[in-house]
């Protein structure tokens, strides 16, 4: 019974969040993704190619400046390519010029003085995943909240729709 | 608009830098820099335990480089590393150098020598 209630709650919360999107967005991506292979290869080599719209521009700026110590790893990939990726991130950031309603909502939930580096630490992420049991995160095929694509099957396309979620056993 | 054109130009300029090669050509180039290579030394490097943040290549690429792996920290699925199981591997010297630089620092806590790169690549190409 509890399970039904929590799942219903999760669906309702997701529904409310997505209801804010224009109907046409349902056919495309929830978040715009950089075109071409560069972003996918350089920022999707070790982890999910996160949608730039999940964090504000100031977060990405800080991240790109500290790429040599990127969550404990040297993730630098050459000044020219880094400059190109920085421009893509700025353009498609949560507070960027192409921000949709959902992205603006994410940007608005982050205090102006903060430049969060972990998407999973942002208020929006926590709200959306509030009802996911701890045991789910520990499953081998999931392992960490950084592994979006484990459940959000089309995360690399910037799509995080509830109906495209498939939680591995 | 200005930013998007800049981004596109930079992205295109960057994609133009990569060039296709065969794994044999990549190995020949690395061999030339190292003055030869050893499959046995390459396997020892692959299977060795080191002092970096991730202790071994096998941490992500598994005991069999022909198998799919999983990133030990992010849990992202990793395609097989050995060319016999993945035609895209060792076909782009810029990519090969990038991943050696990144992963050697990660596992050995230093960059690999020219000898180690040649040995490692020789081992990868020896897998059938």
GROMACS .gro file of C-alpha atoms in nm:
model
  297
    1UNK     CA    1   0.000   0.000   0.000
    2UNK     CA    2   0.276   0.238   0.103
    3UNK     CA    3   0.456   0.152  -0.217
    4UNK     CA    4   0.154   0.243  -0.428
    5UNK     CA    5   0.117   0.571  -0.248
    6UNK     CA    6   0.484   0.666  -0.289
    7UNK     CA    7   0.490   0.573  -0.656
    8UNK     CA    8   0.175   0.773  -0.713
    9UNK     CA    9   0.339   1.063  -0.532
   10UNK     CA   10   0.648   1.038  -0.751
   11UNK     CA   11   0.442   1.026  -1.069
   12UNK     CA   12   0.236   1.321  -0.954
   13UNK     CA   13   0.546   1.524  -0.870
   14UNK     CA   14   0.703   1.444  -1.207
   15UNK     CA   15   0.375   1.518  -1.379
   16UNK     CA   16   0.349   1.856  -1.211
   17UNK     CA   17   0.705   1.942  -1.307
   18UNK     CA   18   0.658   1.841  -1.668
   19UNK     CA   19   0.316   1.997  -1.700
   20UNK     CA   20   0.502   2.327  -1.695
   21UNK     CA   21   0.660   2.239  -2.032
   22UNK     CA   22   0.491   2.338  -2.358
   23UNK     CA   23   0.303   2.043  -2.509
   24UNK     CA   24   0.526   2.045  -2.818
   25UNK     CA   25   0.835   1.976  -2.605
   26UNK     CA   26   0.700   1.627  -2.539
   27UNK     CA   27   0.805   1.521  -2.889
   28UNK     CA   28   1.159   1.653  -2.852
   29UNK     CA   29   1.415   1.676  -2.577
   30UNK     CA   30   1.335   1.795  -2.230
   31UNK     CA   31   1.674   1.966  -2.233
   32UNK     CA   32   1.851   2.093  -2.544
   33UNK     CA   33   2.179   1.904  -2.602
   34UNK     CA   34   2.490   2.028  -2.784
   35UNK     CA   35   2.501   1.908  -3.144
   36UNK     CA   36   2.786   1.705  -3.287
   37UNK     CA   37   3.020   1.449  -3.135
   38UNK     CA   38   3.245   1.680  -2.933
   39UNK     CA   39   3.030   1.711  -2.621
   40UNK     CA   40   2.924   1.347  -2.625
   41UNK     CA   41   3.284   1.225  -2.661
   42UNK     CA   42   3.454   1.460  -2.418
   43UNK     CA   43   3.183   1.488  -2.154
   44UNK     CA   44   3.021   1.150  -2.208
   45UNK     CA   45   3.336   0.937  -2.215
   46UNK     CA   46   3.345   0.855  -1.845
   47UNK     CA   47   2.990   0.939  -1.738
   48UNK     CA   48   2.645   1.027  -1.870
   49UNK     CA   49   2.662   1.326  -2.106
   50UNK     CA   50   2.466   1.545  -1.866
   51UNK     CA   51   2.234   1.802  -2.017
   52UNK     CA   52   2.396   2.146  -1.970
   53UNK     CA   53   2.052   2.270  -1.864
   54UNK     CA   54   2.082   2.080  -1.535
   55UNK     CA   55   2.319   2.345  -1.392
   56UNK     CA   56   2.358   2.723  -1.429
   57UNK     CA   57   2.638   2.872  -1.642
   58UNK     CA   58   2.842   2.972  -1.336
   59UNK     CA   59   2.861   2.604  -1.233
   60UNK     CA   60   2.992   2.498  -1.574
   61UNK     CA   61   3.239   2.787  -1.580
   62UNK     CA   62   3.385   2.675  -1.247
   63UNK     CA   63   3.390   2.311  -1.361
   64UNK     CA   64   3.575   2.388  -1.683
   65UNK     CA   65   3.827   2.601  -1.493
   66UNK     CA   66   3.896   2.312  -1.253
   67UNK     CA   67   3.900   2.033  -1.511
   68UNK     CA   68   4.246   1.921  -1.401
   69UNK     CA   69   4.093   1.813  -1.069
   70UNK     CA   70   3.754   1.693  -1.194
   71UNK     CA   71   3.605   1.484  -0.911
   72UNK     CA   72   3.953   1.349  -0.842
   73UNK     CA   73   4.054   1.302  -1.205
   74UNK     CA   74   4.246   1.500  -1.464
   75UNK     CA   75   3.973   1.543  -1.725
   76UNK     CA   76   4.148   1.804  -1.940
   77UNK     CA   77   4.116   1.749  -2.314
   78UNK     CA   78   4.305   2.033  -2.480
   79UNK     CA   79   4.258   2.411  -2.470
   80UNK     CA   80   4.084   2.443  -2.808
   81UNK     CA   81   3.827   2.173  -2.746
   82UNK     CA   82   3.771   2.291  -2.389
   83UNK     CA   83   3.694   2.639  -2.520
   84UNK     CA   84   3.440   2.492  -2.762
   85UNK     CA   85   3.274   2.288  -2.487
   86UNK     CA   86   3.264   2.590  -2.253
   87UNK     CA   87   3.076   2.788  -2.518
   88UNK     CA   88   2.825   2.501  -2.564
   89UNK     CA   89   2.772   2.473  -2.188
   90UNK     CA   90   2.718   2.846  -2.145
   91UNK     CA   91   2.468   2.859  -2.428
   92UNK     CA   92   2.262   2.564  -2.306
   93UNK     CA   93   2.294   2.619  -1.929
   94UNK     CA   94   1.989   2.630  -1.700
   95UNK     CA   95   2.008   3.011  -1.706
   96UNK     CA   96   2.127   3.031  -2.067
   97UNK     CA   97   1.955   3.205  -2.352
   98UNK     CA   98   1.787   2.883  -2.470
   99UNK     CA   99   1.646   2.793  -2.128
  100UNK     CA  100   1.297   2.641  -2.126
  101UNK     CA  101   1.055   2.653  -1.834
  102UNK     CA  102   1.202   2.347  -1.664
  103UNK     CA  103   1.558   2.483  -1.693
  104UNK     CA  104   1.455   2.822  -1.558
  105UNK     CA  105   1.296   2.643  -1.266
  106UNK     CA  106   1.621   2.460  -1.195
  107UNK     CA  107   1.819   2.784  -1.223
  108UNK     CA  108   1.575   2.958  -0.992
  109UNK     CA  109   1.615   2.692  -0.723
  110UNK     CA  110   1.990   2.750  -0.689
  111UNK     CA  111   2.106   3.041  -0.470
  112UNK     CA  112   2.291   3.306  -0.671
  113UNK     CA  113   2.602   3.272  -0.453
  114UNK     CA  114   2.628   2.896  -0.522
  115UNK     CA  115   2.792   2.728  -0.819
  116UNK     CA  116   2.703   2.363  -0.747
  117UNK     CA  117   2.921   2.100  -0.913
  118UNK     CA  118   2.717   1.790  -0.841
  119UNK     CA  119   2.383   1.777  -1.021
  120UNK     CA  120   2.265   1.521  -0.765
  121UNK     CA  121   2.318   1.782  -0.490
  122UNK     CA  122   2.084   2.039  -0.641
  123UNK     CA  123   1.740   2.101  -0.485
  124UNK     CA  124   1.560   2.006  -0.808
  125UNK     CA  125   1.737   1.671  -0.836
  126UNK     CA  126   1.666   1.590  -0.472
  127UNK     CA  127   1.300   1.682  -0.513
  128UNK     CA  128   1.259   1.468  -0.824
  129UNK     CA  129   1.433   1.164  -0.668
  130UNK     CA  130   1.294   1.204  -0.320
  131UNK     CA  131   1.103   0.875  -0.331
  132UNK     CA  132   1.372   0.656  -0.483
  133UNK     CA  133   1.470   0.402  -0.213
  134UNK     CA  134   1.837   0.389  -0.108
  135UNK     CA  135   1.857   0.025  -0.214
  136UNK     CA  136   1.788   0.124  -0.577
  137UNK     CA  137   2.097   0.346  -0.594
  138UNK     CA  138   2.315   0.056  -0.477
  139UNK     CA  139   2.211  -0.185  -0.752
  140UNK     CA  140   2.511  -0.291  -0.963
  141UNK     CA  141   2.376  -0.142  -1.285
  142UNK     CA  142   2.301   0.192  -1.114
  143UNK     CA  143   2.566   0.227  -0.842
  144UNK     CA  144   2.561   0.606  -0.813
  145UNK     CA  145   2.334   0.902  -0.872
  146UNK     CA  146   2.586   1.013  -1.136
  147UNK     CA  147   2.469   0.727  -1.357
  148UNK     CA  148   2.157   0.895  -1.504
  149UNK     CA  149   2.150   0.678  -1.813
  150UNK     CA  150   2.109   0.363  -1.603
  151UNK     CA  151   1.742   0.449  -1.548
  152UNK     CA  152   1.680   0.748  -1.776
  153UNK     CA  153   1.738   0.545  -2.089
  154UNK     CA  154   1.759   0.848  -2.318
  155UNK     CA  155   1.952   1.082  -2.087
  156UNK     CA  156   2.231   1.117  -2.344
  157UNK     CA  157   1.971   1.282  -2.569
  158UNK     CA  158   1.873   1.520  -2.289
  159UNK     CA  159   1.549   1.331  -2.222
  160UNK     CA  160   1.449   1.257  -1.868
  161UNK     CA  161   1.083   1.176  -1.911
  162UNK     CA  162   0.915   0.955  -1.653
  163UNK     CA  163   0.774   0.726  -1.923
  164UNK     CA  164   1.126   0.658  -2.051
  165UNK     CA  165   1.253   0.552  -1.708
  166UNK     CA  166   1.347   0.186  -1.680
  167UNK     CA  167   1.497   0.093  -1.345
  168UNK     CA  168   1.740  -0.201  -1.378
  169UNK     CA  169   1.702  -0.491  -1.131
  170UNK     CA  170   2.351   3.382  -3.201
  171UNK     CA  171   2.709   3.496  -3.193
  172UNK     CA  172   2.790   3.236  -2.930
  173UNK     CA  173   2.623   2.955  -3.122
  174UNK     CA  174   2.823   3.029  -3.438
  175UNK     CA  175   3.144   3.041  -3.234
  176UNK     CA  176   3.058   2.711  -3.067
  177UNK     CA  177   2.979   2.547  -3.399
  178UNK     CA  178   3.296   2.672  -3.563
  179UNK     CA  179   3.510   2.552  -3.275
  180UNK     CA  180   3.333   2.216  -3.270
  181UNK     CA  181   3.384   2.169  -3.644
  182UNK     CA  182   3.747   2.280  -3.625
  183UNK     CA  183   3.806   2.027  -3.348
  184UNK     CA  184   3.634   1.736  -3.525
  185UNK     CA  185   3.857   1.802  -3.827
  186UNK     CA  186   4.167   1.728  -3.617
  187UNK     CA  187   4.094   1.359  -3.571
  188UNK     CA  188   4.217   1.117  -3.831
  189UNK     CA  189   4.154   0.748  -3.893
  190UNK     CA  190   4.427   0.486  -3.872
  191UNK     CA  191   4.442   0.110  -3.827
  192UNK     CA  192   4.543  -0.036  -3.488
  193UNK     CA  193   4.855  -0.176  -3.662
  194UNK     CA  194   4.953   0.175  -3.776
  195UNK     CA  195   4.899   0.308  -3.424
  196UNK     CA  196   5.118   0.032  -3.279
  197UNK     CA  197   5.387   0.093  -3.543
  198UNK     CA  198   5.396   0.461  -3.449
  199UNK     CA  199   5.419   0.383  -3.076
  200UNK     CA  200   5.684   0.117  -3.145
  201UNK     CA  201   5.891   0.370  -3.338
  202UNK     CA  202   5.888   0.607  -3.040
  203UNK     CA  203   5.972   0.330  -2.791
  204UNK     CA  204   6.209   0.128  -3.007
  205UNK     CA  205   5.992  -0.184  -2.994
  206UNK     CA  206   5.741  -0.342  -2.758
  207UNK     CA  207   5.662  -0.653  -2.557
  208UNK     CA  208   5.320  -0.820  -2.536
  209UNK     CA  209   5.418  -0.981  -2.203
  210UNK     CA  210   5.515  -0.647  -2.048
  211UNK     CA  211   5.191  -0.499  -2.182
  212UNK     CA  212   4.985  -0.770  -2.014
  213UNK     CA  213   5.175  -0.717  -1.688
  214UNK     CA  214   5.088  -0.347  -1.707
  215UNK     CA  215   4.722  -0.425  -1.778
  216UNK     CA  216   4.698  -0.670  -1.487
  217UNK     CA  217   4.921  -0.483  -1.244
  218UNK     CA  218   4.813  -0.316  -0.918
  219UNK     CA  219   4.933   0.043  -0.884
  220UNK     CA  220   4.909   0.342  -0.652
  221UNK     CA  221   4.658   0.563  -0.831
  222UNK     CA  222   4.301   0.640  -0.734
  223UNK     CA  223   4.186   0.338  -0.935
  224UNK     CA  224   4.433   0.054  -0.868
  225UNK     CA  225   4.430  -0.132  -1.197
  226UNK     CA  226   4.323  -0.110  -1.561
  227UNK     CA  227   4.106  -0.412  -1.480
  228UNK     CA  228   3.905  -0.200  -1.236
  229UNK     CA  229   3.703  -0.058  -1.526
  230UNK     CA  230   3.799  -0.279  -1.820
  231UNK     CA  231   3.762  -0.614  -1.633
  232UNK     CA  232   4.003  -0.910  -1.636
  233UNK     CA  233   3.931  -0.962  -2.006
  234UNK     CA  234   3.988  -0.654  -2.224
  235UNK     CA  235   3.762  -0.814  -2.487
  236UNK     CA  236   3.464  -0.783  -2.253
  237UNK     CA  237   3.246  -0.479  -2.180
  238UNK     CA  238   3.345  -0.298  -1.864
  239UNK     CA  239   3.197  -0.054  -1.618
  240UNK     CA  240   3.354   0.267  -1.483
  241UNK     CA  241   3.441   0.191  -1.123
  242UNK     CA  242   3.336   0.538  -1.004
  243UNK     CA  243   3.056   0.655  -1.234
  244UNK     CA  244   2.929   0.305  -1.323
  245UNK     CA  245   2.897   0.404  -1.688
  246UNK     CA  246   2.911   0.105  -1.922
  247UNK     CA  247   3.241   0.089  -2.115
  248UNK     CA  248   3.274  -0.075  -2.455
  249UNK     CA  249   3.545  -0.343  -2.493
  250UNK     CA  250   3.902  -0.208  -2.515
  251UNK     CA  251   4.061  -0.477  -2.733
  252UNK     CA  252   4.034  -0.403  -3.108
  253UNK     CA  253   3.925  -0.763  -3.175
  254UNK     CA  254   3.602  -0.686  -2.987
  255UNK     CA  255   3.565  -0.318  -3.076
  256UNK     CA  256   3.671  -0.190  -3.418
  257UNK     CA  257   3.683   0.172  -3.302
  258UNK     CA  258   3.967   0.118  -3.053
  259UNK     CA  259   4.322   0.225  -3.142
  260UNK     CA  260   4.219   0.396  -3.466
  261UNK     CA  261   4.288   0.757  -3.370
  262UNK     CA  262   4.626   0.858  -3.225
  263UNK     CA  263   4.488   1.174  -3.059
  264UNK     CA  264   4.231   0.963  -2.876
  265UNK     CA  265   4.487   0.697  -2.785
  266UNK     CA  266   4.719   0.961  -2.637
  267UNK     CA  267   4.432   1.132  -2.456
  268UNK     CA  268   4.318   0.816  -2.284
  269UNK     CA  269   4.673   0.706  -2.199
  270UNK     CA  270   4.736   1.044  -2.038
  271UNK     CA  271   4.411   1.040  -1.847
  272UNK     CA  272   4.405   0.675  -1.740
  273UNK     CA  273   4.776   0.639  -1.663
  274UNK     CA  274   4.740   0.932  -1.421
  275UNK     CA  275   4.433   0.763  -1.277
  276UNK     CA  276   4.591   0.420  -1.225
  277UNK     CA  277   4.967   0.481  -1.201
  278UNK     CA  278   4.942   0.836  -1.062
  279UNK     CA  279   5.178   0.949  -1.339
  280UNK     CA  280   5.189   0.960  -1.717
  281UNK     CA  281   5.295   0.644  -1.900
  282UNK     CA  282   5.630   0.622  -2.076
  283UNK     CA  283   5.657   0.570  -2.451
  284UNK     CA  284   5.767   0.213  -2.372
  285UNK     CA  285   5.461   0.142  -2.158
  286UNK     CA  286   5.226   0.279  -2.424
  287UNK     CA  287   5.382   0.060  -2.692
  288UNK     CA  288   5.377  -0.249  -2.467
  289UNK     CA  289   5.016  -0.192  -2.364
  290UNK     CA  290   4.903  -0.144  -2.724
  291UNK     CA  291   5.097  -0.452  -2.837
  292UNK     CA  292   4.913  -0.656  -2.572
  293UNK     CA  293   4.573  -0.517  -2.677
  294UNK     CA  294   4.639  -0.604  -3.042
  295UNK     CA  295   4.761  -0.953  -2.948
  296UNK     CA  296   4.419  -1.045  -2.806
  297UNK     CA  297   4.226  -1.258  -3.054
   0.00000   0.00000   0.00000
